Amino acid sequence: MKKQEEIEALFKEVESLNIPDLSESLENILRAHTTIIQSIYDSKPALDVGEVYIETLTIKLLLASKSALELSRGSNISGIDTNKKVQILDISSIYILTRAVLENFLTLEYLFFNKLSREEQIFRYNLWRISGFMSRQNYDENLQPHLIEKLEREKEEIEILKETVKKSPFYPSLNKHHIWKLNSYGLPRILSWDDLIKQSCLKSNLFGKLYKLYSNYAHSEFISAIQLNENSQHKTNKFNEEVTITSLSNLRMINCVSISLIKDKFQCTKESYNGLGEELKYSIDFWKKFSTE
């Protein structure tokens, strides 16, 4: 990309903080992200322990991002006995989906995209698996026989994994609360979400406070009810437009960072990434740097 083209591209990114331009930009970035993931699926590279879940978690991240993008376009709502329609923005759901995208990214980073030794990554991965298997043990009522058999196999897997974890050199680093939690109902993460944000490659000053806000909406805390009462749900409401822009911007940044991390980890994605076009690659790199440096 020539210098003049870079300057024009820079102004385009800076001026894109409005719903129409952000929607188009995020749509293109989600397509690029999908293309990168598809290239891994097509190439079928040799994966290390647990790395198949990089694709799984990224797809979950993509789907939640796409759902939030669709909600940002607004939707019509009307009563049963009237033809009058009102176009609304479902801010609560956009917030909740943005939170889910951030948590997916933080989980990917916690398990795979970090500077820890591979041995410690596997230790974290095993804890994560134990927690998931233990959660499913609570679903053993009114299930079909083949599902009950699956839960029985997973119960055995839990015990095997716990023994593996106890033999790990990283097991002594767990405190008493961690061990109690592991034995009681699983320990998916050693660190809290707040700590994960602080240790993330993402700028904590950009995402830390927003994560707390999104969590309030996810848990239906009183602050979310206050803010919903104080503002109209109509699409043209200025407050709704502003917070939608913030959420779409966050989704764009997270997806750009995810693309960059996956590209750097898997050599097989390079050809697909290079085929995205200079303007789109510039956008991905710009927002990746903005949110991490």
PDB file of N, CA, C and O in Angstrom, residues 176-205:
ATOM      1  N   LYS A 176      -5.837 -23.084  48.524  1.00  0.00           N
ATOM      2  CA  LYS A 176      -6.861 -23.935  49.129  1.00  0.00           C
ATOM      3  C   LYS A 176      -8.233 -23.723  48.486  1.00  0.00           C
ATOM      4  O   LYS A 176      -8.999 -24.675  48.292  1.00  0.00           O
ATOM      5  N   HIS A 177      -8.542 -22.476  48.165  1.00  0.00           N
ATOM      6  CA  HIS A 177      -9.836 -22.195  47.538  1.00  0.00           C
ATOM      7  C   HIS A 177      -9.915 -22.836  46.157  1.00  0.00           C
ATOM      8  O   HIS A 177     -10.962 -23.390  45.782  1.00  0.00           O
ATOM      9  N   HIS A 178      -8.817 -22.747  45.400  1.00  0.00           N
ATOM     10  CA  HIS A 178      -8.779 -23.379  44.078  1.00  0.00           C
ATOM     11  C   HIS A 178      -9.043 -24.876  44.184  1.00  0.00           C
ATOM     12  O   HIS A 178      -9.836 -25.440  43.412  1.00  0.00           O
ATOM     13  N   ILE A 179      -8.369 -25.506  45.119  1.00  0.00           N
ATOM     14  CA  ILE A 179      -8.493 -26.968  45.269  1.00  0.00           C
ATOM     15  C   ILE A 179      -9.901 -27.346  45.710  1.00  0.00           C
ATOM     16  O   ILE A 179     -10.481 -28.320  45.200  1.00  0.00           O
ATOM     17  N   TRP A 180     -10.476 -26.563  46.634  1.00  0.00           N
ATOM     18  CA  TRP A 180     -11.859 -26.823  47.054  1.00  0.00           C
ATOM     19  C   TRP A 180     -12.805 -26.694  45.867  1.00  0.00           C
ATOM     20  O   TRP A 180     -13.685 -27.538  45.653  1.00  0.00           O
ATOM     21  N   LYS A 181     -12.613 -25.652  45.076  1.00  0.00           N
ATOM     22  CA  LYS A 181     -13.466 -25.416  43.919  1.00  0.00           C
ATOM     23  C   LYS A 181     -13.300 -26.531  42.890  1.00  0.00           C
ATOM     24  O   LYS A 181     -14.283 -27.028  42.334  1.00  0.00           O
ATOM     25  N   LEU A 182     -12.059 -26.950  42.663  1.00  0.00           N
ATOM     26  CA  LEU A 182     -11.775 -28.038  41.718  1.00  0.00           C
ATOM     27  C   LEU A 182     -12.497 -29.310  42.137  1.00  0.00           C
ATOM     28  O   LEU A 182     -13.116 -29.987  41.304  1.00  0.00           O
ATOM     29  N   ASN A 183     -12.442 -29.647  43.407  1.00  0.00           N
ATOM     30  CA  ASN A 183     -13.057 -30.887  43.891  1.00  0.00           C
ATOM     31  C   ASN A 183     -14.577 -30.789  43.988  1.00  0.00           C
ATOM     32  O   ASN A 183     -15.269 -31.806  43.860  1.00  0.00           O
ATOM     33  N   SER A 184     -15.095 -29.574  44.186  1.00  0.00           N
ATOM     34  CA  SER A 184     -16.538 -29.413  44.394  1.00  0.00           C
ATOM     35  C   SER A 184     -17.312 -29.330  43.086  1.00  0.00           C
ATOM     36  O   SER A 184     -18.293 -30.047  42.888  1.00  0.00           O
ATOM     37  N   TYR A 185     -16.882 -28.453  42.206  1.00  0.00           N
ATOM     38  CA  TYR A 185     -17.637 -28.309  40.942  1.00  0.00           C
ATOM     39  C   TYR A 185     -16.777 -27.862  39.760  1.00  0.00           C
ATOM     40  O   TYR A 185     -17.293 -27.460  38.723  1.00  0.00           O
ATOM     41  N   GLY A 186     -15.470 -27.938  39.915  1.00  0.00           N
ATOM     42  CA  GLY A 186     -14.586 -27.627  38.797  1.00  0.00           C
ATOM     43  C   GLY A 186     -13.963 -26.257  38.894  1.00  0.00           C
ATOM     44  O   GLY A 186     -14.511 -25.338  39.520  1.00  0.00           O
ATOM     45  N   LEU A 187     -12.823 -26.116  38.263  1.00  0.00           N
ATOM     46  CA  LEU A 187     -12.060 -24.862  38.268  1.00  0.00           C
ATOM     47  C   LEU A 187     -11.722 -24.494  36.821  1.00  0.00           C
ATOM     48  O   LEU A 187     -10.647 -24.807  36.328  1.00  0.00           O
ATOM     49  N   PRO A 188     -12.649 -23.857  36.115  1.00  0.00           N
ATOM     50  CA  PRO A 188     -12.405 -23.567  34.700  1.00  0.00           C
ATOM     51  C   PRO A 188     -11.245 -22.611  34.461  1.00  0.00           C
ATOM     52  O   PRO A 188     -10.542 -22.704  33.459  1.00  0.00           O
ATOM     53  N   ARG A 189     -11.054 -21.682  35.404  1.00  0.00           N
ATOM     54  CA  ARG A 189      -9.971 -20.697  35.275  1.00  0.00           C
ATOM     55  C   ARG A 189      -9.352 -20.450  36.639  1.00  0.00           C
ATOM     56  O   ARG A 189     -10.063 -20.352  37.646  1.00  0.00           O
ATOM     57  N   ILE A 190      -8.043 -20.319  36.662  1.00  0.00           N
ATOM     58  CA  ILE A 190      -7.342 -19.981  37.897  1.00  0.00           C
ATOM     59  C   ILE A 190      -7.514 -18.499  38.207  1.00  0.00           C
ATOM     60  O   ILE A 190      -7.508 -18.086  39.368  1.00  0.00           O
ATOM     61  N   LEU A 191      -7.682 -17.693  37.172  1.00  0.00           N
ATOM     62  CA  LEU A 191      -7.785 -16.246  37.307  1.00  0.00           C
ATOM     63  C   LEU A 191      -9.221 -15.785  37.104  1.00  0.00           C
ATOM     64  O   LEU A 191      -9.982 -16.403  36.359  1.00  0.00           O
ATOM     65  N   SER A 192      -9.590 -14.677  37.736  1.00  0.00           N
ATOM     66  CA  SER A 192     -10.910 -14.090  37.543  1.00  0.00           C
ATOM     67  C   SER A 192     -10.954 -13.398  36.182  1.00  0.00           C
ATOM     68  O   SER A 192      -9.919 -13.134  35.565  1.00  0.00           O
ATOM     69  N   TRP A 193     -12.159 -13.072  35.721  1.00  0.00           N
ATOM     70  CA  TRP A 193     -12.283 -12.352  34.453  1.00  0.00           C
ATOM     71  C   TRP A 193     -11.578 -10.999  34.525  1.00  0.00           C
ATOM     72  O   TRP A 193     -10.929 -10.577  33.557  1.00  0.00           O
ATOM     73  N   ASP A 194     -11.690 -10.318  35.666  1.00  0.00           N
ATOM     74  CA  ASP A 194     -11.010  -9.023  35.815  1.00  0.00           C
ATOM     75  C   ASP A 194      -9.501  -9.182  35.671  1.00  0.00           C
ATOM     76  O   ASP A 194      -8.832  -8.378  35.005  1.00  0.00           O
ATOM     77  N   ASP A 195      -8.957 -10.223  36.296  1.00  0.00           N
ATOM     78  CA  ASP A 195      -7.514 -10.460  36.198  1.00  0.00           C
ATOM     79  C   ASP A 195      -7.117 -10.856  34.778  1.00  0.00           C
ATOM     80  O   ASP A 195      -6.038 -10.472  34.299  1.00  0.00           O
ATOM     81  N   LEU A 196      -7.966 -11.615  34.124  1.00  0.00           N
ATOM     82  CA  LEU A 196      -7.674 -11.997  32.746  1.00  0.00           C
ATOM     83  C   LEU A 196      -7.626 -10.770  31.842  1.00  0.00           C
ATOM     84  O   LEU A 196      -6.777 -10.690  30.943  1.00  0.00           O
ATOM     85  N   ILE A 197      -8.530  -9.821  32.072  1.00  0.00           N
ATOM     86  CA  ILE A 197      -8.514  -8.580  31.277  1.00  0.00           C
ATOM     87  C   ILE A 197      -7.231  -7.802  31.554  1.00  0.00           C
ATOM     88  O   ILE A 197      -6.581  -7.290  30.632  1.00  0.00           O
ATOM     89  N   LYS A 198      -6.833  -7.723  32.821  1.00  0.00           N
ATOM     90  CA  LYS A 198      -5.616  -6.988  33.177  1.00  0.00           C
ATOM     91  C   LYS A 198      -4.371  -7.617  32.558  1.00  0.00           C
ATOM     92  O   LYS A 198      -3.429  -6.908  32.184  1.00  0.00           O
ATOM     93  N   GLN A 199      -4.357  -8.949  32.466  1.00  0.00           N
ATOM     94  CA  GLN A 199      -3.198  -9.642  31.911  1.00  0.00           C
ATOM     95  C   GLN A 199      -3.287  -9.850  30.401  1.00  0.00           C
ATOM     96  O   GLN A 199      -2.349 -10.340  29.774  1.00  0.00           O
ATOM     97  N   SER A 200      -4.405  -9.484  29.820  1.00  0.00           N
ATOM     98  CA  SER A 200      -4.627  -9.704  28.397  1.00  0.00           C
ATOM     99  C   SER A 200      -3.764  -8.780  27.547  1.00  0.00           C
ATOM    100  O   SER A 200      -3.278  -7.751  28.007  1.00  0.00           O
ATOM    101  N   CYS A 201      -3.611  -9.153  26.292  1.00  0.00           N
ATOM    102  CA  CYS A 201      -2.940  -8.259  25.345  1.00  0.00           C
ATOM    103  C   CYS A 201      -3.840  -7.066  25.008  1.00  0.00           C
ATOM    104  O   CYS A 201      -3.370  -6.057  24.490  1.00  0.00           O
ATOM    105  N   LEU A 202      -5.140  -7.174  25.306  1.00  0.00           N
ATOM    106  CA  LEU A 202      -6.056  -6.060  25.100  1.00  0.00           C
ATOM    107  C   LEU A 202      -5.784  -4.961  26.126  1.00  0.00           C
ATOM    108  O   LEU A 202      -5.372  -5.234  27.248  1.00  0.00           O
ATOM    109  N   LYS A 203      -6.051  -3.731  25.745  1.00  0.00           N
ATOM    110  CA  LYS A 203      -5.891  -2.615  26.675  1.00  0.00           C
ATOM    111  C   LYS A 203      -6.961  -2.708  27.763  1.00  0.00           C
ATOM    112  O   LYS A 203      -8.153  -2.633  27.470  1.00  0.00           O
ATOM    113  N   SER A 204      -6.525  -2.855  29.005  1.00  0.00           N
ATOM    114  CA  SER A 204      -7.485  -3.018  30.096  1.00  0.00           C
ATOM    115  C   SER A 204      -8.307  -1.756  30.310  1.00  0.00           C
ATOM    116  O   SER A 204      -9.456  -1.823  30.751  1.00  0.00           O
ATOM    117  N   ASN A 205      -7.735  -0.582  29.996  1.00  0.00           N
ATOM    118  CA  ASN A 205      -8.498   0.657  30.178  1.00  0.00           C
ATOM    119  C   ASN A 205      -9.621   0.791  29.157  1.00  0.00           C
ATOM    120  O   ASN A 205     -10.577   1.541  29.358  1.00  0.00           O
TER     121      ASN A 205
END
